[in-house]
Amino acid sequence: MHNVVIIGAGPAGLSASLAAAAAGAPVLLIDSNPRLGGQYWRMSADDFQDQHNQHFDLDTGLLLINAVKARKEIEVWSGAQIWSATNKDGKNTLRIIYQGKERIVNTENLILCTGAYDRTLPFPGWDIPGVMTPGGVQSLLKGHGVLAGRRVVVAGSGPFLLPVAAGVIKAGGSVVALLEASKSRRWLTSFFVLLENISKIKEAFYYIKTISEAKVRARFGQAVIAAHAASNGELESVDIAKIDRNFRIKKVQNIKCDVAAIGWGFTADTSLAGSLGCNQLVAKDDGVVVWVDGEQQTSIPGVFAAGEITGIGGSDLSMAEGVIAGISAAKFVGCNVEVLKAHRKRRAKRQRFANALIRAYPIKPGWKSWLKDETIICRCEEVCLSDLKHSINELGATDSRTAKLLTRCGMGLCQGRICGRFVVDLVANELNLSPTDTDRISAVNRPIITPIPLGVLALGE
Amino acid sequence: MKNPDAIVIGAGVVGACCALALTNAGLKVLIIDRGPVASGTTGAGEGNILVSDKEPSAELTLAIRSRDLWFEIDTDIGGGFELEAKGGVVVSRSAKGISDLKRLSALQKVNGVEVIELDGAGLRKIEPHLSESVDYGVLYPGDAQCQPMLAAAQIIRAVKKRGGSFIQGENVVKINANAGSITGVTTDKNQYASPIIINATGTWAGEIAKLAGSYLPIMPRRGFILVTSPAPKIVHHKVYDADYVANVASSDADLQSAAVVEGTASGTILIGASRERVGFKGDMDISILRQLARQAISLFPVLADIQLLRAYRGFRPYAPDHLPVIGPDKNIAGLWHAAGHEGAGIGLAPATGDLIAAQITGRTPFMDPSAFSPVRFKGGEYVAV
């Protein structure tokens, strides 16, 4: 029997591993974090004290993590970085840096559960130390028990702001402002969707309870539109603005803070899938995701995908997809197993909730009006908006790829993970065009998935 | 633009330089490209402006003039493309390699190239991180570098400011001629009339020649370049192994590679150079990346700890005799070719433009251009690779 190779040990990857192993397929689970659980169930050490504080549902996570550890059919490589993935003649080759050495894994059966990371938007001062993403603040809290600062502004859009605000409060910090850019509470009107996803509502109220007990009131239709540094270069205050339906600034006010956690939902990490040649598509939130069929199979037979990389939808949807992907992959390698109707039903239910959320938290184009010519767009290469405009208006760039090559925007150490997505919007905006799907998909194309030391590359075969 | 004096097909660095030379000679020039500026081989190059890698020949004469023209263009259009007279260092570690390099550099010196022989200590004085295993090399102060995409874009910008125009996103589907003379081009969107067409489409120049009913044997030779994360200044010159010179001149279809290592203005380090004839095959060949990394580390051991960030590939346009094709088509009056510069297109572009403009306007060219004439190819079927 062939191994099923699973990439990523968050909710989707853990569920897929258990489902495939339970069906009789041996599993190799490869993950870049030092510990299982992904970002959602990130923990500070294996012999943890009580970390339930920072989690709504750590029990489920611990259940999955311990089950994966207990199963002999599941081999785990933690702290492993995949730097290259190619597909040739039906065979997938993964090149992995694991325990300081490069390992090559060849497989016909893969499940990609590579998750997502914070979606960022630029604004004046977003490069000041102290301006972070909610995911970054949460990683420090969950992974290291560290509170990034005492007075915290949590802002942006989407339900993820709630657990981050609650986490800060539970860790003893003070949330000086909690701002949701979207005014809409439309999702409250999708009564049926709410009813069938009652656990998600419980989760939301769990956070809201913490937040309201701390006497923090969420303000809707407001956003951080600028950050200011003190003389030591660190964050001192932010400008928060009432914004209209299209995110255009109406009224501005300045507040002091040590940390601003600002995020706009998530961007799926599809680099690995893209490297293999899996078809990608642009989702309703303009993010690039991996196309899958009803069995969670990608456009490459034998390569499956589950979780956030197939569309942002949260941990419950990820687990539902992971189970189906695990069963499908086991079936692909010859196990006698079928995806059950109940599995599909559960996934459909979670999917409806995810769709409702995406509709409820739209990112409107007015954010571009917050920028100034001298606002940094690419932090790695220190490219500012005027450079980008120059490449278009003077040097004749007519697409984001050319603008990128002429300015080095997105060509730095993060490989465009931070700015790549919104640079496509900014370039199109300057050209008075709408970005094409090709623009968006080519912006996430990374043949070298993660930087690799030349010395390690040189030693490989 | 209605009725341009000349149409340049191709917005790479060669097309840009031809357009600039013609514009400066007083012609109204229209540049057409099927893609954005520098979207072909120019956008995949390192920006080499070399006098060190050529045997004494017509090509070396072209290279020496071209190198100086780059600095004139820099002044003429106001820079903006990171032109840097950084100098090249060629090293060799084998007895034969060293004696070949001594012979080559002596010949180059006679032909007007500045060369400075260096021993191990001298080398490490100018390149402190160079491997201890290297104890002979030649410094070529004349070698330079630019950012090729910016160069093409800035030159085209200047052409536009001086009355020319640039149309991108239109694919030339027909070359129009009447009684053996050029009358213009038809693209997938428009038609343009002009008595002069310059074919500066690089690796794809054979296709344009074919559209015109002529023949040009230009083929692709694939190369990969590694790009590292920005690092403190480790490599000060363009440093390469003397094997590179032999590879450039070779006609072998198999993979060849020799370490070419250089720092850029942005702090990244570029590592080349592989050559192979595999047609327009675009897939990432990891074994080549590994070989390039090994060769680079053998020159600069400190690179082992530097991160590889990106790798990209391009297709060098080459003619069977590895010389560029610069001059009038032998069959159709008004059709000019400026292509086939292989890996030297960035370096040779200004002199190419100068030769083209001189011949079109009737000015005496700075050198005898006959070595580059398209007439040197016997006719025959054009075969796409």
PDB file of N, CA, C and O in Angstrom, chain A residues 83-84 88 95 102 104 381 390 394-396 398-399 402 405-406 408 411-413 415 447-448 450-458 460-461, chain B residues 36-37 82 147 149-150 153-154 157 161 168 226 228-230 266 271 283-284 286 289-290 293-294 297 303-311:
ATOM      1  N   TRP A  83      10.436  23.248   0.114  1.00  0.00           N
ATOM      2  CA  TRP A  83      10.893  24.403  -0.674  1.00  0.00           C
ATOM      3  C   TRP A  83      10.566  24.271  -2.145  1.00  0.00           C
ATOM      4  O   TRP A  83      10.522  25.255  -2.869  1.00  0.00           O
ATOM      5  N   SER A  84      10.311  23.047  -2.575  1.00  0.00           N
ATOM      6  CA  SER A  84       9.981  22.873  -3.990  1.00  0.00           C
ATOM      7  C   SER A  84       9.043  21.694  -4.141  1.00  0.00           C
ATOM      8  O   SER A  84       9.142  20.690  -3.425  1.00  0.00           O
ATOM      9  N   LYS A  88       5.549  15.650 -12.360  1.00  0.00           N
ATOM     10  CA  LYS A  88       6.028  15.231 -13.678  1.00  0.00           C
ATOM     11  C   LYS A  88       5.555  13.804 -13.918  1.00  0.00           C
ATOM     12  O   LYS A  88       5.762  12.940 -13.073  1.00  0.00           O
ATOM     13  N   ARG A  95      10.431  18.442  -2.212  1.00  0.00           N
ATOM     14  CA  ARG A  95      11.793  18.610  -1.702  1.00  0.00           C
ATOM     15  C   ARG A  95      11.685  19.361  -0.382  1.00  0.00           C
ATOM     16  O   ARG A  95      11.161  20.464  -0.342  1.00  0.00           O
ATOM     17  N   GLU A 102      18.117  17.919   3.474  1.00  0.00           N
ATOM     18  CA  GLU A 102      17.070  17.876   2.470  1.00  0.00           C
ATOM     19  C   GLU A 102      16.598  16.447   2.259  1.00  0.00           C
ATOM     20  O   GLU A 102      17.396  15.526   2.114  1.00  0.00           O
ATOM     21  N   ILE A 104      13.803  14.033  -0.051  1.00  0.00           N
ATOM     22  CA  ILE A 104      12.968  14.032  -1.245  1.00  0.00           C
ATOM     23  C   ILE A 104      11.854  13.014  -1.032  1.00  0.00           C
ATOM     24  O   ILE A 104      12.121  11.870  -0.663  1.00  0.00           O
ATOM     25  N   GLU A 381      11.111  45.269   0.058  1.00  0.00           N
ATOM     26  CA  GLU A 381      11.962  46.000  -0.885  1.00  0.00           C
ATOM     27  C   GLU A 381      11.785  47.509  -0.766  1.00  0.00           C
ATOM     28  O   GLU A 381      12.342  48.269  -1.564  1.00  0.00           O
ATOM     29  N   HIS A 390       4.856  55.319 -10.940  1.00  0.00           N
ATOM     30  CA  HIS A 390       5.881  55.685 -11.925  1.00  0.00           C
ATOM     31  C   HIS A 390       6.077  54.561 -12.943  1.00  0.00           C
ATOM     32  O   HIS A 390       6.193  54.806 -14.145  1.00  0.00           O
ATOM     33  N   GLU A 394       5.027  56.176 -16.306  1.00  0.00           N
ATOM     34  CA  GLU A 394       6.219  56.613 -17.038  1.00  0.00           C
ATOM     35  C   GLU A 394       6.902  55.469 -17.782  1.00  0.00           C
ATOM     36  O   GLU A 394       7.357  55.631 -18.898  1.00  0.00           O
ATOM     37  N   LEU A 395       6.984  54.318 -17.121  1.00  0.00           N
ATOM     38  CA  LEU A 395       7.751  53.226 -17.724  1.00  0.00           C
ATOM     39  C   LEU A 395       6.881  52.264 -18.528  1.00  0.00           C
ATOM     40  O   LEU A 395       7.377  51.305 -19.116  1.00  0.00           O
ATOM     41  N   GLY A 396       5.583  52.508 -18.528  1.00  0.00           N
ATOM     42  CA  GLY A 396       4.723  51.772 -19.445  1.00  0.00           C
ATOM     43  C   GLY A 396       4.272  50.401 -18.997  1.00  0.00           C
ATOM     44  O   GLY A 396       3.845  49.606 -19.828  1.00  0.00           O
ATOM     45  N   THR A 398       1.803  47.694 -17.986  1.00  0.00           N
ATOM     46  CA  THR A 398       0.358  47.592 -18.171  1.00  0.00           C
ATOM     47  C   THR A 398      -0.210  46.367 -17.473  1.00  0.00           C
ATOM     48  O   THR A 398      -1.351  45.993 -17.692  1.00  0.00           O
ATOM     49  N   ASP A 399       0.591  45.745 -16.655  1.00  0.00           N
ATOM     50  CA  ASP A 399       0.087  44.615 -15.871  1.00  0.00           C
ATOM     51  C   ASP A 399       0.910  44.524 -14.587  1.00  0.00           C
ATOM     52  O   ASP A 399       1.985  45.125 -14.479  1.00  0.00           O
ATOM     53  N   THR A 402       4.653  43.145 -14.828  1.00  0.00           N
ATOM     54  CA  THR A 402       5.663  44.087 -15.310  1.00  0.00           C
ATOM     55  C   THR A 402       5.946  45.158 -14.257  1.00  0.00           C
ATOM     56  O   THR A 402       7.106  45.509 -14.005  1.00  0.00           O
ATOM     57  N   LEU A 405       8.235  43.679 -11.734  1.00  0.00           N
ATOM     58  CA  LEU A 405       9.614  43.497 -12.177  1.00  0.00           C
ATOM     59  C   LEU A 405      10.340  44.835 -12.308  1.00  0.00           C
ATOM     60  O   LEU A 405      11.545  44.912 -12.119  1.00  0.00           O
ATOM     61  N   LEU A 406       9.599  45.894 -12.618  1.00  0.00           N
ATOM     62  CA  LEU A 406      10.245  47.201 -12.763  1.00  0.00           C
ATOM     63  C   LEU A 406      10.492  47.877 -11.413  1.00  0.00           C
ATOM     64  O   LEU A 406      11.322  48.767 -11.308  1.00  0.00           O
ATOM     65  N   ARG A 408      10.500  45.908  -8.234  1.00  0.00           N
ATOM     66  CA  ARG A 408      10.861  44.906  -7.223  1.00  0.00           C
ATOM     67  C   ARG A 408       9.786  44.729  -6.153  1.00  0.00           C
ATOM     68  O   ARG A 408      10.019  44.119  -5.115  1.00  0.00           O
ATOM     69  N   MET A 411       9.199  41.223  -4.493  1.00  0.00           N
ATOM     70  CA  MET A 411      10.282  40.320  -4.847  1.00  0.00           C
ATOM     71  C   MET A 411      11.238  40.102  -3.678  1.00  0.00           C
ATOM     72  O   MET A 411      12.323  39.571  -3.850  1.00  0.00           O
ATOM     73  N   GLY A 412      10.835  40.492  -2.488  1.00  0.00           N
ATOM     74  CA  GLY A 412      11.712  40.379  -1.331  1.00  0.00           C
ATOM     75  C   GLY A 412      11.548  39.060  -0.596  1.00  0.00           C
ATOM     76  O   GLY A 412      11.037  38.078  -1.136  1.00  0.00           O
ATOM     77  N   LEU A 413      11.966  39.083   0.651  1.00  0.00           N
ATOM     78  CA  LEU A 413      12.076  37.870   1.451  1.00  0.00           C
ATOM     79  C   LEU A 413      10.729  37.157   1.655  1.00  0.00           C
ATOM     80  O   LEU A 413      10.683  35.939   1.750  1.00  0.00           O
ATOM     81  N   GLN A 415       8.484  36.890  -0.449  1.00  0.00           N
ATOM     82  CA  GLN A 415       8.113  36.367  -1.764  1.00  0.00           C
ATOM     83  C   GLN A 415       6.720  36.843  -2.188  1.00  0.00           C
ATOM     84  O   GLN A 415       5.969  36.124  -2.832  1.00  0.00           O
ATOM     85  N   PRO A 447       7.826  29.437  -7.727  1.00  0.00           N
ATOM     86  CA  PRO A 447       8.518  28.166  -7.998  1.00  0.00           C
ATOM     87  C   PRO A 447       9.412  27.728  -6.834  1.00  0.00           C
ATOM     88  O   PRO A 447       9.565  26.538  -6.595  1.00  0.00           O
ATOM     89  N   ILE A 448      10.020  28.692  -6.148  1.00  0.00           N
ATOM     90  CA  ILE A 448      10.745  28.357  -4.918  1.00  0.00           C
ATOM     91  C   ILE A 448       9.766  28.685  -3.795  1.00  0.00           C
ATOM     92  O   ILE A 448       9.532  29.843  -3.481  1.00  0.00           O
ATOM     93  N   THR A 450       9.637  28.234  -0.531  1.00  0.00           N
ATOM     94  CA  THR A 450      10.149  28.922   0.652  1.00  0.00           C
ATOM     95  C   THR A 450      11.661  29.052   0.476  1.00  0.00           C
ATOM     96  O   THR A 450      12.288  28.190  -0.131  1.00  0.00           O
ATOM     97  N   PRO A 451      12.259  30.148   0.931  1.00  0.00           N
ATOM     98  CA  PRO A 451      13.689  30.322   0.707  1.00  0.00           C
ATOM     99  C   PRO A 451      14.506  29.152   1.249  1.00  0.00           C
ATOM    100  O   PRO A 451      14.179  28.592   2.295  1.00  0.00           O
ATOM    101  N   ILE A 452      15.549  28.795   0.538  1.00  0.00           N
ATOM    102  CA  ILE A 452      16.382  27.654   0.931  1.00  0.00           C
ATOM    103  C   ILE A 452      17.849  28.098   0.863  1.00  0.00           C
ATOM    104  O   ILE A 452      18.237  28.762  -0.097  1.00  0.00           O
ATOM    105  N   PRO A 453      18.665  27.754   1.873  1.00  0.00           N
ATOM    106  CA  PRO A 453      20.075  28.131   1.794  1.00  0.00           C
ATOM    107  C   PRO A 453      20.735  27.468   0.582  1.00  0.00           C
ATOM    108  O   PRO A 453      20.484  26.296   0.303  1.00  0.00           O
ATOM    109  N   LEU A 454      21.563  28.234  -0.118  1.00  0.00           N
ATOM    110  CA  LEU A 454      22.228  27.687  -1.312  1.00  0.00           C
ATOM    111  C   LEU A 454      23.024  26.436  -0.976  1.00  0.00           C
ATOM    112  O   LEU A 454      23.116  25.511  -1.774  1.00  0.00           O
ATOM    113  N   GLY A 455      23.601  26.417   0.250  1.00  0.00           N
ATOM    114  CA  GLY A 455      24.392  25.259   0.645  1.00  0.00           C
ATOM    115  C   GLY A 455      23.563  23.986   0.714  1.00  0.00           C
ATOM    116  O   GLY A 455      24.031  22.906   0.338  1.00  0.00           O
ATOM    117  N   VAL A 456      22.324  24.099   1.180  1.00  0.00           N
ATOM    118  CA  VAL A 456      21.435  22.937   1.240  1.00  0.00           C
ATOM    119  C   VAL A 456      21.030  22.532  -0.174  1.00  0.00           C
ATOM    120  O   VAL A 456      21.018  21.347  -0.526  1.00  0.00           O
ATOM    121  N   LEU A 457      20.706  23.531  -0.990  1.00  0.00           N
ATOM    122  CA  LEU A 457      20.358  23.253  -2.390  1.00  0.00           C
ATOM    123  C   LEU A 457      21.499  22.514  -3.088  1.00  0.00           C
ATOM    124  O   LEU A 457      21.282  21.544  -3.813  1.00  0.00           O
ATOM    125  N   ALA A 458      22.721  22.971  -2.843  1.00  0.00           N
ATOM    126  CA  ALA A 458      23.885  22.409  -3.540  1.00  0.00           C
ATOM    127  C   ALA A 458      24.127  20.952  -3.167  1.00  0.00           C
ATOM    128  O   ALA A 458      24.591  20.170  -3.986  1.00  0.00           O
ATOM    129  N   GLY A 460      21.906  18.673  -2.473  1.00  0.00           N
ATOM    130  CA  GLY A 460      20.863  17.750  -2.923  1.00  0.00           C
ATOM    131  C   GLY A 460      21.207  17.078  -4.238  1.00  0.00           C
ATOM    132  O   GLY A 460      22.129  17.491  -4.942  1.00  0.00           O
ATOM    133  N   GLU A 461      20.452  16.015  -4.518  1.00  0.00           N
ATOM    134  CA  GLU A 461      20.712  15.306  -5.772  1.00  0.00           C
ATOM    135  C   GLU A 461      19.837  15.881  -6.878  1.00  0.00           C
ATOM    136  O   GLU A 461      18.671  16.097  -6.694  1.00  0.00           O
TER     137      GLU A 461
ATOM    138  N   PRO B  36       3.952  43.249 -22.741  1.00  0.00           N
ATOM    139  CA  PRO B  36       4.459  44.485 -22.138  1.00  0.00           C
ATOM    140  C   PRO B  36       5.945  44.673 -22.434  1.00  0.00           C
ATOM    141  O   PRO B  36       6.577  43.792 -23.019  1.00  0.00           O
ATOM    142  N   VAL B  37       6.480  45.799 -22.000  1.00  0.00           N
ATOM    143  CA  VAL B  37       7.891  46.089 -22.194  1.00  0.00           C
ATOM    144  C   VAL B  37       8.750  44.981 -21.565  1.00  0.00           C
ATOM    145  O   VAL B  37       8.427  44.472 -20.491  1.00  0.00           O
ATOM    146  N   GLU B  82      20.083  51.716 -13.299  1.00  0.00           N
ATOM    147  CA  GLU B  82      21.083  51.076 -12.439  1.00  0.00           C
ATOM    148  C   GLU B  82      22.347  50.664 -13.188  1.00  0.00           C
ATOM    149  O   GLU B  82      22.936  49.618 -12.914  1.00  0.00           O
ATOM    150  N   GLN B 147      20.140  47.130 -14.978  1.00  0.00           N
ATOM    151  CA  GLN B 147      18.910  46.373 -14.747  1.00  0.00           C
ATOM    152  C   GLN B 147      18.185  46.393 -16.091  1.00  0.00           C
ATOM    153  O   GLN B 147      17.672  47.429 -16.514  1.00  0.00           O
ATOM    154  N   MET B 149      15.395  45.303 -17.583  1.00  0.00           N
ATOM    155  CA  MET B 149      13.987  45.693 -17.799  1.00  0.00           C
ATOM    156  C   MET B 149      13.837  47.193 -17.668  1.00  0.00           C
ATOM    157  O   MET B 149      13.156  47.843 -18.451  1.00  0.00           O
ATOM    158  N   LEU B 150      14.487  47.746 -16.625  1.00  0.00           N
ATOM    159  CA  LEU B 150      14.428  49.193 -16.440  1.00  0.00           C
ATOM    160  C   LEU B 150      15.093  49.898 -17.620  1.00  0.00           C
ATOM    161  O   LEU B 150      14.618  50.942 -18.072  1.00  0.00           O
ATOM    162  N   ALA B 153      12.675  49.903 -20.477  1.00  0.00           N
ATOM    163  CA  ALA B 153      11.536  50.781 -20.165  1.00  0.00           C
ATOM    164  C   ALA B 153      11.945  52.257 -20.209  1.00  0.00           C
ATOM    165  O   ALA B 153      11.215  53.097 -20.744  1.00  0.00           O
ATOM    166  N   GLN B 154      13.114  52.569 -19.655  1.00  0.00           N
ATOM    167  CA  GLN B 154      13.565  53.972 -19.633  1.00  0.00           C
ATOM    168  C   GLN B 154      13.877  54.459 -21.044  1.00  0.00           C
ATOM    169  O   GLN B 154      13.614  55.614 -21.393  1.00  0.00           O
ATOM    170  N   ARG B 157      10.692  55.045 -22.838  1.00  0.00           N
ATOM    171  CA  ARG B 157      10.108  56.273 -22.295  1.00  0.00           C
ATOM    172  C   ARG B 157      10.714  57.505 -22.994  1.00  0.00           C
ATOM    173  O   ARG B 157      10.013  58.432 -23.379  1.00  0.00           O
ATOM    174  N   LYS B 161       9.001  60.364 -25.362  1.00  0.00           N
ATOM    175  CA  LYS B 161       9.126  61.804 -25.086  1.00  0.00           C
ATOM    176  C   LYS B 161       9.641  62.550 -26.314  1.00  0.00           C
ATOM    177  O   LYS B 161       9.398  63.745 -26.470  1.00  0.00           O
ATOM    178  N   GLN B 168       1.661  48.299 -27.056  1.00  0.00           N
ATOM    179  CA  GLN B 168       1.869  46.947 -26.527  1.00  0.00           C
ATOM    180  C   GLN B 168       0.578  46.161 -26.549  1.00  0.00           C
ATOM    181  O   GLN B 168      -0.507  46.716 -26.627  1.00  0.00           O
ATOM    182  N   LEU B 226      19.612  32.060 -10.665  1.00  0.00           N
ATOM    183  CA  LEU B 226      19.174  32.012  -9.270  1.00  0.00           C
ATOM    184  C   LEU B 226      19.265  33.423  -8.681  1.00  0.00           C
ATOM    185  O   LEU B 226      20.205  34.149  -8.972  1.00  0.00           O
ATOM    186  N   THR B 228      19.196  35.397  -4.957  1.00  0.00           N
ATOM    187  CA  THR B 228      19.221  35.183  -3.508  1.00  0.00           C
ATOM    188  C   THR B 228      18.454  36.280  -2.787  1.00  0.00           C
ATOM    189  O   THR B 228      18.054  37.275  -3.391  1.00  0.00           O
ATOM    190  N   SER B 229      18.286  36.106  -1.495  1.00  0.00           N
ATOM    191  CA  SER B 229      17.735  37.175  -0.668  1.00  0.00           C
ATOM    192  C   SER B 229      18.772  38.295  -0.599  1.00  0.00           C
ATOM    193  O   SER B 229      19.956  38.052  -0.789  1.00  0.00           O
ATOM    194  N   PRO B 230      18.311  39.524  -0.333  1.00  0.00           N
ATOM    195  CA  PRO B 230      19.266  40.622  -0.238  1.00  0.00           C
ATOM    196  C   PRO B 230      20.301  40.320   0.850  1.00  0.00           C
ATOM    197  O   PRO B 230      19.956  39.850   1.922  1.00  0.00           O
ATOM    198  N   SER B 266      20.244  46.153  -5.657  1.00  0.00           N
ATOM    199  CA  SER B 266      19.224  45.906  -4.640  1.00  0.00           C
ATOM    200  C   SER B 266      19.720  44.971  -3.538  1.00  0.00           C
ATOM    201  O   SER B 266      18.982  44.669  -2.611  1.00  0.00           O
ATOM    202  N   ILE B 271      22.987  34.439  -9.764  1.00  0.00           N
ATOM    203  CA  ILE B 271      23.867  33.328 -10.087  1.00  0.00           C
ATOM    204  C   ILE B 271      23.429  32.692 -11.397  1.00  0.00           C
ATOM    205  O   ILE B 271      22.286  32.252 -11.529  1.00  0.00           O
ATOM    206  N   ASP B 283       9.757  24.264 -17.993  1.00  0.00           N
ATOM    207  CA  ASP B 283       9.648  23.723 -16.637  1.00  0.00           C
ATOM    208  C   ASP B 283      10.931  23.944 -15.839  1.00  0.00           C
ATOM    209  O   ASP B 283      12.020  24.099 -16.374  1.00  0.00           O
ATOM    210  N   MET B 284      10.754  23.973 -14.533  1.00  0.00           N
ATOM    211  CA  MET B 284      11.855  24.242 -13.618  1.00  0.00           C
ATOM    212  C   MET B 284      12.681  22.972 -13.466  1.00  0.00           C
ATOM    213  O   MET B 284      12.164  21.946 -13.051  1.00  0.00           O
ATOM    214  N   ILE B 286      15.263  21.277 -11.429  1.00  0.00           N
ATOM    215  CA  ILE B 286      15.910  21.455 -10.128  1.00  0.00           C
ATOM    216  C   ILE B 286      17.390  21.064 -10.180  1.00  0.00           C
ATOM    217  O   ILE B 286      18.232  21.671  -9.524  1.00  0.00           O
ATOM    218  N   LEU B 289      19.428  23.962 -11.062  1.00  0.00           N
ATOM    219  CA  LEU B 289      19.545  24.914  -9.958  1.00  0.00           C
ATOM    220  C   LEU B 289      20.612  24.439  -8.963  1.00  0.00           C
ATOM    221  O   LEU B 289      21.411  25.228  -8.452  1.00  0.00           O
ATOM    222  N   ARG B 290      20.627  23.141  -8.716  1.00  0.00           N
ATOM    223  CA  ARG B 290      21.617  22.604  -7.768  1.00  0.00           C
ATOM    224  C   ARG B 290      23.031  22.786  -8.308  1.00  0.00           C
ATOM    225  O   ARG B 290      23.952  23.154  -7.572  1.00  0.00           O
ATOM    226  N   ALA B 293      24.125  26.311  -7.971  1.00  0.00           N
ATOM    227  CA  ALA B 293      24.429  26.608  -6.569  1.00  0.00           C
ATOM    228  C   ALA B 293      25.803  26.056  -6.194  1.00  0.00           C
ATOM    229  O   ALA B 293      26.606  26.729  -5.547  1.00  0.00           O
ATOM    230  N   ARG B 294      26.078  24.821  -6.623  1.00  0.00           N
ATOM    231  CA  ARG B 294      27.381  24.202  -6.310  1.00  0.00           C
ATOM    232  C   ARG B 294      28.531  25.016  -6.899  1.00  0.00           C
ATOM    233  O   ARG B 294      29.525  25.283  -6.221  1.00  0.00           O
ATOM    234  N   ILE B 297      28.998  28.342  -5.028  1.00  0.00           N
ATOM    235  CA  ILE B 297      29.600  28.153  -3.697  1.00  0.00           C
ATOM    236  C   ILE B 297      31.083  27.811  -3.834  1.00  0.00           C
ATOM    237  O   ILE B 297      31.906  28.203  -3.002  1.00  0.00           O
ATOM    238  N   LEU B 303      28.543  31.851   0.228  1.00  0.00           N
ATOM    239  CA  LEU B 303      27.185  31.820  -0.337  1.00  0.00           C
ATOM    240  C   LEU B 303      26.367  30.643   0.186  1.00  0.00           C
ATOM    241  O   LEU B 303      25.139  30.643   0.090  1.00  0.00           O
ATOM    242  N   ALA B 304      27.028  29.636   0.745  1.00  0.00           N
ATOM    243  CA  ALA B 304      26.303  28.450   1.235  1.00  0.00           C
ATOM    244  C   ALA B 304      25.219  28.822   2.237  1.00  0.00           C
ATOM    245  O   ALA B 304      24.194  28.162   2.331  1.00  0.00           O
ATOM    246  N   ASP B 305      25.442  29.903   2.987  1.00  0.00           N
ATOM    247  CA  ASP B 305      24.471  30.294   4.016  1.00  0.00           C
ATOM    248  C   ASP B 305      23.451  31.313   3.519  1.00  0.00           C
ATOM    249  O   ASP B 305      22.556  31.710   4.257  1.00  0.00           O
ATOM    250  N   ILE B 306      23.606  31.753   2.284  1.00  0.00           N
ATOM    251  CA  ILE B 306      22.660  32.744   1.739  1.00  0.00           C
ATOM    252  C   ILE B 306      21.455  32.010   1.152  1.00  0.00           C
ATOM    253  O   ILE B 306      21.581  30.930   0.591  1.00  0.00           O
ATOM    254  N   GLN B 307      20.281  32.627   1.323  1.00  0.00           N
ATOM    255  CA  GLN B 307      19.046  31.968   0.899  1.00  0.00           C
ATOM    256  C   GLN B 307      18.746  32.184  -0.590  1.00  0.00           C
ATOM    257  O   GLN B 307      18.832  33.311  -1.083  1.00  0.00           O
ATOM    258  N   LEU B 308      18.359  31.117  -1.230  1.00  0.00           N
ATOM    259  CA  LEU B 308      17.805  31.237  -2.580  1.00  0.00           C
ATOM    260  C   LEU B 308      16.352  31.684  -2.452  1.00  0.00           C
ATOM    261  O   LEU B 308      15.565  31.095  -1.709  1.00  0.00           O
ATOM    262  N   LEU B 309      16.008  32.738  -3.190  1.00  0.00           N
ATOM    263  CA  LEU B 309      14.655  33.301  -3.085  1.00  0.00           C
ATOM    264  C   LEU B 309      13.821  32.991  -4.324  1.00  0.00           C
ATOM    265  O   LEU B 309      12.640  32.695  -4.241  1.00  0.00           O
ATOM    266  N   ARG B 310      14.432  33.102  -5.468  1.00  0.00           N
ATOM    267  CA  ARG B 310      13.713  32.913  -6.727  1.00  0.00           C
ATOM    268  C   ARG B 310      14.652  32.248  -7.722  1.00  0.00           C
ATOM    269  O   ARG B 310      15.858  32.288  -7.578  1.00  0.00           O
ATOM    270  N   ALA B 311      14.047  31.679  -8.744  1.00  0.00           N
ATOM    271  CA  ALA B 311      14.827  31.201  -9.878  1.00  0.00           C
ATOM    272  C   ALA B 311      13.983  31.482 -11.097  1.00  0.00           C
ATOM    273  O   ALA B 311      12.762  31.363 -11.046  1.00  0.00           O
TER     274      ALA B 311
END
